[in-house]
Amino acid sequence: MMNQEQIQELVDRSKRNDTIAFAQLVSVFQAMVFRLAFRLLCDEDEAKDMVQDVFVKIWISIDKYDASCRFSTWMYKITCNTCYDRLRALRRTPPAYSSETISVEHDIGSGENIEEALSHKELKDLILRFTEELTPKQRLVFTLRDIEELDVAEVVIITGLSPEKIKHNLYQARKQIRNKMHQIDPGL
């Protein structure tokens, strides 16, 4: 991963219409945008479309980027807003996927206990499945804090929510996921 200084150099070059620099930004951040879009939309094809939409919006508004915050934070905010717009548009139509179509990559290291690795993968799959059942706001906060591991200050910038609302939504999301997991196996 590039450091903030290298990213800022690419942003500055992109602001001068350097398409090669922008292509490098896309290359660096494309997977992050896809991962967030997929977790918010729970649909691989929709997430791929959102990646394209997000980078078009970034290219169009790159002059508005303020270097006082990290580029990734600004990018996450655009991604969240784009996905929320899409969720509102999809609200009238039922989802065209099932949770069984979602695949989560998991690399098993050579020294790792295979049984333990499979158990962790199953647990991760369950959490992702239960995340789909959260409200959009809870899913967003849970994804940004617990999955993407962003700090509260970044989540405030991305979502526009107060720290208290972030903590409340995160608490509710964790509680709902925990309750669903206890219904399946009280030992979890």
mmCIF file of C-alpha atoms in Angstrom, residues 40-41 82-92 136 139:
data_model
loop_
_atom_site.group_PDB
_atom_site.id
_atom_site.type_symbol
_atom_site.label_atom_id
_atom_site.label_comp_id
_atom_site.label_asym_id
_atom_site.label_seq_id
_atom_site.Cartn_x
_atom_site.Cartn_y
_atom_site.Cartn_z
ATOM 1 C CA LEU A 40 -23.383 -2.513 1.896
ATOM 2 C CA LEU A 41 -25.287 -3.803 -1.139
ATOM 3 C CA THR A 82 -23.279 6.212 -3.921
ATOM 4 C CA CYS A 83 -24.333 2.903 -2.345
ATOM 5 C CA TYR A 84 -27.061 4.599 -0.289
ATOM 6 C CA ASP A 85 -28.416 6.202 -3.457
ATOM 7 C CA ARG A 86 -28.462 2.763 -5.084
ATOM 8 C CA LEU A 87 -30.143 1.162 -2.054
ATOM 9 C CA ARG A 88 -32.891 3.782 -2.225
ATOM 10 C CA ALA A 89 -33.376 3.012 -5.919
ATOM 11 C CA LEU A 90 -33.484 -0.738 -5.225
ATOM 12 C CA ARG A 91 -35.921 -0.421 -2.328
ATOM 13 C CA ARG A 92 -38.862 -1.073 -4.635
ATOM 14 C CA PRO A 136 -28.627 0.165 6.212
ATOM 15 C CA ARG A 139 -24.726 -2.213 8.369
#
